[in-house]
Short mmCIF file of C-alpha atoms in Angstrom, two decimals:
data_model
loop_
_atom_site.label_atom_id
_atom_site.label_comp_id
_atom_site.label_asym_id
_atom_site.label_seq_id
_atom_site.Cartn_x
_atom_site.Cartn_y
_atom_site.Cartn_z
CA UNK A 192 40.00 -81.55 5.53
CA UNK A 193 38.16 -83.25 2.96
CA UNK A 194 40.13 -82.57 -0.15
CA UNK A 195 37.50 -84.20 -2.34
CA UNK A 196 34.88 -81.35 -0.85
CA UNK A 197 37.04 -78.34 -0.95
CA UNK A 198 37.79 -79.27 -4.82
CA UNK A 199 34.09 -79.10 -5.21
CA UNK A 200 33.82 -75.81 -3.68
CA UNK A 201 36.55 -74.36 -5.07
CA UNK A 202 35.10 -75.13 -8.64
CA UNK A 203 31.57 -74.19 -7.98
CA UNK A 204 33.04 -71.38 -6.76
CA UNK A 205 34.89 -69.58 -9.29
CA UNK A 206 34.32 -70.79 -12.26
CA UNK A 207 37.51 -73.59 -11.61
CA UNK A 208 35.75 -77.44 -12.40
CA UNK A 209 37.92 -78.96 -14.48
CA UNK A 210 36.02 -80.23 -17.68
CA UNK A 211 37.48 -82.64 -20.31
CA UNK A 212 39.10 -80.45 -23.07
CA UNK A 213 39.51 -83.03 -25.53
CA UNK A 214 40.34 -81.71 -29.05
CA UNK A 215 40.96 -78.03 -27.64
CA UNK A 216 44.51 -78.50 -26.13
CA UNK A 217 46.32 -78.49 -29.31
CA UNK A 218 48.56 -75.93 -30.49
CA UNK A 219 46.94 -73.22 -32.16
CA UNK A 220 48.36 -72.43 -35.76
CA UNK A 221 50.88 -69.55 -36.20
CA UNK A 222 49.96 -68.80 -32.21
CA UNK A 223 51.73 -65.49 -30.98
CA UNK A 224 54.38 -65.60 -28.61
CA UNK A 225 53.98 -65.16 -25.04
CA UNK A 226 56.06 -63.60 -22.24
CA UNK A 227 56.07 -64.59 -18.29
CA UNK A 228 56.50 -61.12 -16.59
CA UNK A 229 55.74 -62.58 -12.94
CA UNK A 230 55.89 -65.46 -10.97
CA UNK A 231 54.09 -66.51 -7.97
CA UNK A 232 54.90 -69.44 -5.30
CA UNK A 233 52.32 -71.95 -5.74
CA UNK A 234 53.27 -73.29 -2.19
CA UNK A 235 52.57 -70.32 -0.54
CA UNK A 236 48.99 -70.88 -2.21
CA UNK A 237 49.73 -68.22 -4.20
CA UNK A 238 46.70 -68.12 -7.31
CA UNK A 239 46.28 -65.28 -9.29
CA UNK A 240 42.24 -65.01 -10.07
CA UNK A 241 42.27 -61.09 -11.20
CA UNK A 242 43.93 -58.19 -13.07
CA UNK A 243 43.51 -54.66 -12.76
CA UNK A 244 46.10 -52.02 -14.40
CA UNK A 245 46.29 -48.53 -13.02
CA UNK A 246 47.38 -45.88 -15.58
CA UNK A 247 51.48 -45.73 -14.13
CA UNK A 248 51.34 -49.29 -15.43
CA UNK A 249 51.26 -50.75 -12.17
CA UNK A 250 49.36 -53.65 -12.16
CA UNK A 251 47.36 -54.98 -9.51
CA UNK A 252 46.71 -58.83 -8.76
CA UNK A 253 43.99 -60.40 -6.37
CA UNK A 254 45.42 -63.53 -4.58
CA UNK A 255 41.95 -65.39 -4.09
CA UNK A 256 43.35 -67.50 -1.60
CA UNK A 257 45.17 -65.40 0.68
CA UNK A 258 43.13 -62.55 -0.16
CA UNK A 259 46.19 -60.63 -0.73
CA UNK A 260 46.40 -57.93 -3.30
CA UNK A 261 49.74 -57.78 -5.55
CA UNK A 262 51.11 -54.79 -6.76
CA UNK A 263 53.53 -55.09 -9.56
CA UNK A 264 55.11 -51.95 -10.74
CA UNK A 265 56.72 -51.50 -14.08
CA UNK A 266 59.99 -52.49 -13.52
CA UNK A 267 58.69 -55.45 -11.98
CA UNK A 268 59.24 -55.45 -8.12
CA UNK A 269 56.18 -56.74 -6.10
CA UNK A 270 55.03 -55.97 -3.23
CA UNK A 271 51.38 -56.06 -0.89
CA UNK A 272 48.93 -53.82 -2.13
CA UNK A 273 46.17 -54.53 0.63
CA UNK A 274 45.88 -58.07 2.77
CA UNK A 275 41.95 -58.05 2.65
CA UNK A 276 40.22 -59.88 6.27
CA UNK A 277 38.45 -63.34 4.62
CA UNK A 278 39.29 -65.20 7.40
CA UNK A 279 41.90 -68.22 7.27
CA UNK A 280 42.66 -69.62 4.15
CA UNK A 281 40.69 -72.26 2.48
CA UNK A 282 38.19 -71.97 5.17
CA UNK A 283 34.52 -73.07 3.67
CA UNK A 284 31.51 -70.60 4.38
CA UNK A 285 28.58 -72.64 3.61
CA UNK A 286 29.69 -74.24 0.48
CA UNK A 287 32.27 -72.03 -0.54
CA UNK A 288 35.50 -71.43 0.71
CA UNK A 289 37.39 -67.89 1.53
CA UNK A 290 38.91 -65.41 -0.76
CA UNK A 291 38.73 -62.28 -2.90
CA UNK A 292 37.89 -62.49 -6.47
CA UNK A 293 37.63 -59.96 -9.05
CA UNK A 294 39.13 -56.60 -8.63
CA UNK A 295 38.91 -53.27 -10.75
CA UNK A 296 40.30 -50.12 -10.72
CA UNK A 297 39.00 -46.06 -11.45
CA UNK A 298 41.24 -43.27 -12.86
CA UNK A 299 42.68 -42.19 -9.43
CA UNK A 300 43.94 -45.83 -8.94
CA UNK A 301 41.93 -46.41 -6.77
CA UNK A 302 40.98 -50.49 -6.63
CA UNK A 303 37.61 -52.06 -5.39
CA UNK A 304 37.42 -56.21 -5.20
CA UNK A 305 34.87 -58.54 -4.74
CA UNK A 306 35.35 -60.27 -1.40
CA UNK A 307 34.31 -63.80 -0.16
CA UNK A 308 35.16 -63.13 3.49
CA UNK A 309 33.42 -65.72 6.37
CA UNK A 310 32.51 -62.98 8.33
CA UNK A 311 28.99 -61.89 7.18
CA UNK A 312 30.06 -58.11 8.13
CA UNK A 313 33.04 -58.34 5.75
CA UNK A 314 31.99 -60.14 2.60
CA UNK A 315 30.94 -57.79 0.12
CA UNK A 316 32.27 -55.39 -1.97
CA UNK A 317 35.41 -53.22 -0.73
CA UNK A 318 37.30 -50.50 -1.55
CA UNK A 319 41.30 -49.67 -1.59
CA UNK A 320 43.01 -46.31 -2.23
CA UNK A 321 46.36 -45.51 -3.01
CA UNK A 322 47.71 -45.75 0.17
CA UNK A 323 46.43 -49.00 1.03
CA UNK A 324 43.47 -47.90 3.28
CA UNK A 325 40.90 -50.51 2.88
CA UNK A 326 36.90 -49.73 4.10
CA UNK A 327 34.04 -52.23 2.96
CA UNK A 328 31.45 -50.52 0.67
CA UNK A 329 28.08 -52.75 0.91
CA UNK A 330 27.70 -56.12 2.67
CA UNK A 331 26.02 -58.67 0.42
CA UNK A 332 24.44 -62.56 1.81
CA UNK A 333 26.56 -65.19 2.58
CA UNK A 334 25.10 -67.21 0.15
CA UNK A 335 26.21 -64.22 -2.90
CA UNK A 336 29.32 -65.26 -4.50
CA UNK A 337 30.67 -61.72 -5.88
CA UNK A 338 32.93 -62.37 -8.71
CA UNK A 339 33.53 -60.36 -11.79
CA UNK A 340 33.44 -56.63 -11.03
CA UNK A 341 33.62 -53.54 -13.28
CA UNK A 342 33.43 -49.35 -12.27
CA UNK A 343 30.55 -47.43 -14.65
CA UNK A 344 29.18 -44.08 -14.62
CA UNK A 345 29.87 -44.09 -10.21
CA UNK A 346 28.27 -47.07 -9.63
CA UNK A 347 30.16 -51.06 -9.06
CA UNK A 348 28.65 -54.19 -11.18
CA UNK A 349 29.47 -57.23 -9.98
CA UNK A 350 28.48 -60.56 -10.77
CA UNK A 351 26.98 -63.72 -8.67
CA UNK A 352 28.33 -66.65 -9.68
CA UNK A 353 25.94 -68.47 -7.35
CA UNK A 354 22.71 -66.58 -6.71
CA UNK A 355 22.58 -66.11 -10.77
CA UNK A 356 22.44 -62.17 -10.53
CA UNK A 357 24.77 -58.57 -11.31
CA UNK A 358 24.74 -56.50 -7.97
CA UNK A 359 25.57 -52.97 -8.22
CA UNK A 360 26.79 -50.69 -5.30
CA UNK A 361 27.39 -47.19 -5.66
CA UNK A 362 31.41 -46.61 -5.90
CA UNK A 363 31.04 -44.04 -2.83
CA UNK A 364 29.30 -46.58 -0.69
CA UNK A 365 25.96 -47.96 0.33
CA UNK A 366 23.53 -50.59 0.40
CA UNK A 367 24.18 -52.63 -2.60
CA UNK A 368 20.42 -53.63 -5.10
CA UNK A 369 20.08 -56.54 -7.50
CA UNK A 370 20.77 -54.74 -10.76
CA UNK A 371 19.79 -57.90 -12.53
CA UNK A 372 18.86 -61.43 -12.10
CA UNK A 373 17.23 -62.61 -15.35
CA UNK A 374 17.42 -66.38 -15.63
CA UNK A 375 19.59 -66.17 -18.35
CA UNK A 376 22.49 -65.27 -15.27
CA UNK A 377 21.75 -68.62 -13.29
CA UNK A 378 23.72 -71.76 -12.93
CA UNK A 379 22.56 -74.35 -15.16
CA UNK A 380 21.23 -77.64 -13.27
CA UNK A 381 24.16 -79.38 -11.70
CA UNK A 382 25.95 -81.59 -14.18
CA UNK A 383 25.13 -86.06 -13.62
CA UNK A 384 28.91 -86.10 -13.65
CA UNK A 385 30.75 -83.25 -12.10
CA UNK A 386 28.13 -81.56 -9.85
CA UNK A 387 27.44 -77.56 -9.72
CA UNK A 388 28.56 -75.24 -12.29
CA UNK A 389 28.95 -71.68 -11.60
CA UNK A 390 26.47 -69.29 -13.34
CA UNK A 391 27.72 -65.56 -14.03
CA UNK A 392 31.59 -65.25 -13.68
CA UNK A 393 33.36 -62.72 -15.81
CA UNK A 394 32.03 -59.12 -16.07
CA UNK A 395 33.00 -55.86 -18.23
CA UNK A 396 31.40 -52.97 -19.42
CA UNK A 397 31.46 -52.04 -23.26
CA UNK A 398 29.79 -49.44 -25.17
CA UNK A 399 26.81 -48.66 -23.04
CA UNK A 400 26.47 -52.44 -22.00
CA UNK A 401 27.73 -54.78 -19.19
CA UNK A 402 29.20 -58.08 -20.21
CA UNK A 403 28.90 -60.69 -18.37
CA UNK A 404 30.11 -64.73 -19.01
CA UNK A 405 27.69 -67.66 -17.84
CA UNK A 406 31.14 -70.23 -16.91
CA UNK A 407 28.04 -73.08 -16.83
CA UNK A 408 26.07 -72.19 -20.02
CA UNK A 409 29.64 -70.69 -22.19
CA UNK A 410 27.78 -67.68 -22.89
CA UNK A 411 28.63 -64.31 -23.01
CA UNK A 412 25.30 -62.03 -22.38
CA UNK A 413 25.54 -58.26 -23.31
CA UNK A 414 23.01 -56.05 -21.19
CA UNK A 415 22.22 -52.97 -22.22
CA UNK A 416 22.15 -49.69 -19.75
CA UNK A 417 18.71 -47.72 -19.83
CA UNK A 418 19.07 -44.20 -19.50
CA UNK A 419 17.58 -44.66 -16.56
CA UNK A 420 19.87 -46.76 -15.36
CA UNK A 421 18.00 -49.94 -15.51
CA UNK A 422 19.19 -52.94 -17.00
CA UNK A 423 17.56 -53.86 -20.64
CA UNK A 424 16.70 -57.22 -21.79
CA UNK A 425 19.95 -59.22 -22.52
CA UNK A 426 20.95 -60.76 -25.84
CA UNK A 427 23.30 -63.67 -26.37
CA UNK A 428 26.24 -62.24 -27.48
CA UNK A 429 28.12 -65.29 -27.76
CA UNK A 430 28.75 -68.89 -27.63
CA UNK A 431 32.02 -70.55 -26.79
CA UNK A 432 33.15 -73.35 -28.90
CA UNK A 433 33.28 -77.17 -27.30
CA UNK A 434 31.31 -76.43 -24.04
CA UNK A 435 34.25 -73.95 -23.10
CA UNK A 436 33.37 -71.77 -20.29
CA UNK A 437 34.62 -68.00 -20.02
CA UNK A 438 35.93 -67.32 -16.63
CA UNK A 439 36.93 -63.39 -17.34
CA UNK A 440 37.52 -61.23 -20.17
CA UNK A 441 38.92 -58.15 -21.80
CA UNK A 442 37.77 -56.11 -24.94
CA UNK A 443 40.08 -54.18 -27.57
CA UNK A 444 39.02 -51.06 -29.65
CA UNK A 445 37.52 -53.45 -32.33
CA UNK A 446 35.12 -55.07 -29.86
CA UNK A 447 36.88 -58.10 -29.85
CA UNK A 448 36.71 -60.10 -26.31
CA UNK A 449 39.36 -62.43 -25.08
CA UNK A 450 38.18 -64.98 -23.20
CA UNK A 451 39.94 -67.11 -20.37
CA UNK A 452 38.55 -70.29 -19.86
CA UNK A 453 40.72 -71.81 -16.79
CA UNK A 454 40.61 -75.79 -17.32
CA UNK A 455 40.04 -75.66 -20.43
CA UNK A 456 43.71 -74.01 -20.86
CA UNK A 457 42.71 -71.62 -23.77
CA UNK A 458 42.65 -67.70 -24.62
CA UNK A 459 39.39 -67.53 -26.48
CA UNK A 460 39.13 -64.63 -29.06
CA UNK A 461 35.73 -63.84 -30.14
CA UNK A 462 34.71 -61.47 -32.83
CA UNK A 463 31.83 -58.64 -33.36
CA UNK A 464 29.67 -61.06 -34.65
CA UNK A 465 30.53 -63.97 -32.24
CA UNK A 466 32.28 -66.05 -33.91
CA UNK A 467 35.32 -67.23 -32.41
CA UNK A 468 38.95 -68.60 -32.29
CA UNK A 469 41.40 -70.19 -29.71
CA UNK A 470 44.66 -68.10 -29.68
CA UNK A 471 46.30 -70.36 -26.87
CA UNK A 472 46.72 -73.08 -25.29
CA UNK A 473 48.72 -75.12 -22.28
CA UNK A 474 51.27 -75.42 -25.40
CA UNK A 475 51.96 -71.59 -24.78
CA UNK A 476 52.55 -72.39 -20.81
CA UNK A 477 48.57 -71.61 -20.11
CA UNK A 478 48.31 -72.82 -16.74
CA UNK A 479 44.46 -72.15 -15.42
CA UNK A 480 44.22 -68.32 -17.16
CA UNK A 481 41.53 -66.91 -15.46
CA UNK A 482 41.17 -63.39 -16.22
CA UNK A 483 43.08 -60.86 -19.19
CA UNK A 484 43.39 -56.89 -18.97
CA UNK A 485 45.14 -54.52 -21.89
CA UNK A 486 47.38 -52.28 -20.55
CA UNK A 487 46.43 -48.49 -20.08
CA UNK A 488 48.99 -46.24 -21.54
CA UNK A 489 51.13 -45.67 -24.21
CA UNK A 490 52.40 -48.98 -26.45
CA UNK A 491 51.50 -51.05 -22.91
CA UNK A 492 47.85 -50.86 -24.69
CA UNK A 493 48.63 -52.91 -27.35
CA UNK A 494 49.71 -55.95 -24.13
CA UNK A 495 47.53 -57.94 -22.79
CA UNK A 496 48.06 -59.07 -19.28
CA UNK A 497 47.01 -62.98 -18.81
CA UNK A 498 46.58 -64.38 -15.31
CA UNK A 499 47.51 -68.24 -14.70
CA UNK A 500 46.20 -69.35 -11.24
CA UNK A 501 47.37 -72.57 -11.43
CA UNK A 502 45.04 -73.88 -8.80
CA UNK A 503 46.59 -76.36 -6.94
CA UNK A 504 43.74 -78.91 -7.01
CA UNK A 505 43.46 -78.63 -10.95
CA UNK A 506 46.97 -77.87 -12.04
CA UNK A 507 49.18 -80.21 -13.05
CA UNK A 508 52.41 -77.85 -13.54
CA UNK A 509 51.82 -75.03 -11.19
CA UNK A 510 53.67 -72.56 -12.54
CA UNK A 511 50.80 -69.63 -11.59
CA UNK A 512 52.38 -66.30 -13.45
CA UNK A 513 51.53 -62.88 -15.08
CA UNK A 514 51.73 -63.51 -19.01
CA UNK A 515 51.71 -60.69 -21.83
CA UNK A 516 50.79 -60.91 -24.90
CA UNK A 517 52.09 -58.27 -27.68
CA UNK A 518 49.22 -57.65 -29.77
CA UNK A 519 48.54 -55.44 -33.30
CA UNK A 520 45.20 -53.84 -31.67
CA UNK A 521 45.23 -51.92 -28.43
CA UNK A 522 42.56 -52.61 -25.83
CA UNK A 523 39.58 -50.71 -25.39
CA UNK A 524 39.45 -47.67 -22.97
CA UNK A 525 37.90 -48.27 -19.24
CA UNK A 526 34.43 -47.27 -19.36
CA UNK A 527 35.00 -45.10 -16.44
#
């Protein structure tokens, strides 16, 4: 295998191209402590893309390139949630390779993921209940790249990092409709340098609007719902400092987002009005964070939950974990 090509694809991919980061690695001032709640085996291509937290406190973790699905209880243990059919690992459809992306989860715990199978009848969007019993929702093209993914009002948004677009599928199943694809969701022109960037990545819903990050153009576009359901005309909500790109993020009750930015090594926090601030860094044991949820219950709403996927062609540690960071604002309740 051409590892050269499958680094490639794995960055276009998901958001993973490692960009220079000069000036951003240092240690943030008076940066709050972190804890390592989980550990994964890098050799057993083990790489933590997503988070989704149930409201027992389990949390839920998509292995993109195993397509497993992780359940970690409270008191730690782990064990298989749901081993999703993409197909051997690190196998390249077209000019992406194999594996399931971003997951999310609804009030009965029940989880739905974003899945890059190579079998056209099984990528798409699918949907896991509590007992493990797995059923594909809506198909989508082999040349979609379903990423981010959030639950609103019975219907599933998720983002394409490739075809530039938000696809939403109704949560009880069906054909799945381009919600959006303004321009403004595209990948930007491939770089002289490093190639193809991914367009829209990371995607939540807040307040009436879906979020979603451009990884290629570090912005973060809010669109707003119509009441008919329709998307509205998107606004930039945000720009990430130093050509950062957000891979996935979560929001707490002050509308503050938290971005992870995967090679760049860094917990963004932006404010209301956009302006931002880097929280952490590799100095804190970042190792490729791609995605952040706030726990659901109780004081666990003040954590957030920090994936580190430690890709294996980008890392230079890999130490992929579960981090959590203890913060003084709890996160903002699922739109559900």
């Amino acid at each position: 295998m051409n590892i050269k090509k499958l680094a490639a694809a794995l960055g276009m991919a998901l958001g993973l191209v490692l960009l220079p980061a000069s000036g951003l690695l240092a240690h943030a001032p008076d940066a709050p402590s972190l804890e390592t709640v989980a550990s994964f085996n890098p050799a057993a291509l083990e790489t933590p893309e997503s988070i989704a937290i149930d409201l027992d406190g389990n949390r839920y973790i998509s292995l993109v390139m195993t397509g497993e699905i992780r359940k970690i209880a409270p008191d730690g243990s782990q064990s298989t949630f749901a081993l999703l059919p993409i197909g051997p690992p690190l196998s390249i459809c077209g000019p992406f390779f194999n594996g399931v992306a971003g997951i999310t989860i609804d009030v009965h715990g029940t989880v739905y993921a974003s899945v890059l199978a190579c079998d056209p009848d099984k990528r798409g969007i699918w949907k896991i209940t509590q007992d493990g019993e797995a059923e594909i929702l809506a198909t989508l093209p082999m040349g979609a790249l379903p990423n981010g993914i959030a639950l609103y009002r019975g219907d599933l948004y998720a983002a394409d990092s490739f075809m530039g677009r938000i696809w939403r599928v109704p949560a009880e199943g069906g054909t799945a409709e381009v919600w959006s694809d303004d321009p403004s969701l595209a990948p930007p022109p491939p770089h002289p340098v490093l190639g193809p960037l991914p367009g829209a990545n990371g995607l939540q819903v807040f307040r009436k609007e879906i979020y979603v990050a451009n990884s290629g153009t570090s912005e973060i576009l809010a669109f707003p719902v119509e009441p008919d359901g329709s998307a509205g005309a998107p606004r930039v909500h945000a720009v990430l400092p130093g050509g950062q790109g957000c891979d996935d993020f979560a929001f707490d009750v002050r509308g503050n987002i938290y971005c992870t930015t995967d090679p760049f090594l860094t917990v963004v926090k932006i404010a209301p009005d956009g302006s931002s601030e880097i929280i952490l860094t590799a100095a804190d044991g970042l190792d490729g964070p791609t995605a952040a949820s706030f726990g659901r219950t109780g004081q666990d709403r003040f954590n957030l939950y920090i994936t580190n996927a430690a890709f294996p062609f980008f890392s230079t540690t890999h130490q992929p974990s579960l981090m959590r960071l203890h913060l003084d604002v709890p996160g903002e309740p699922p739109a559900w």
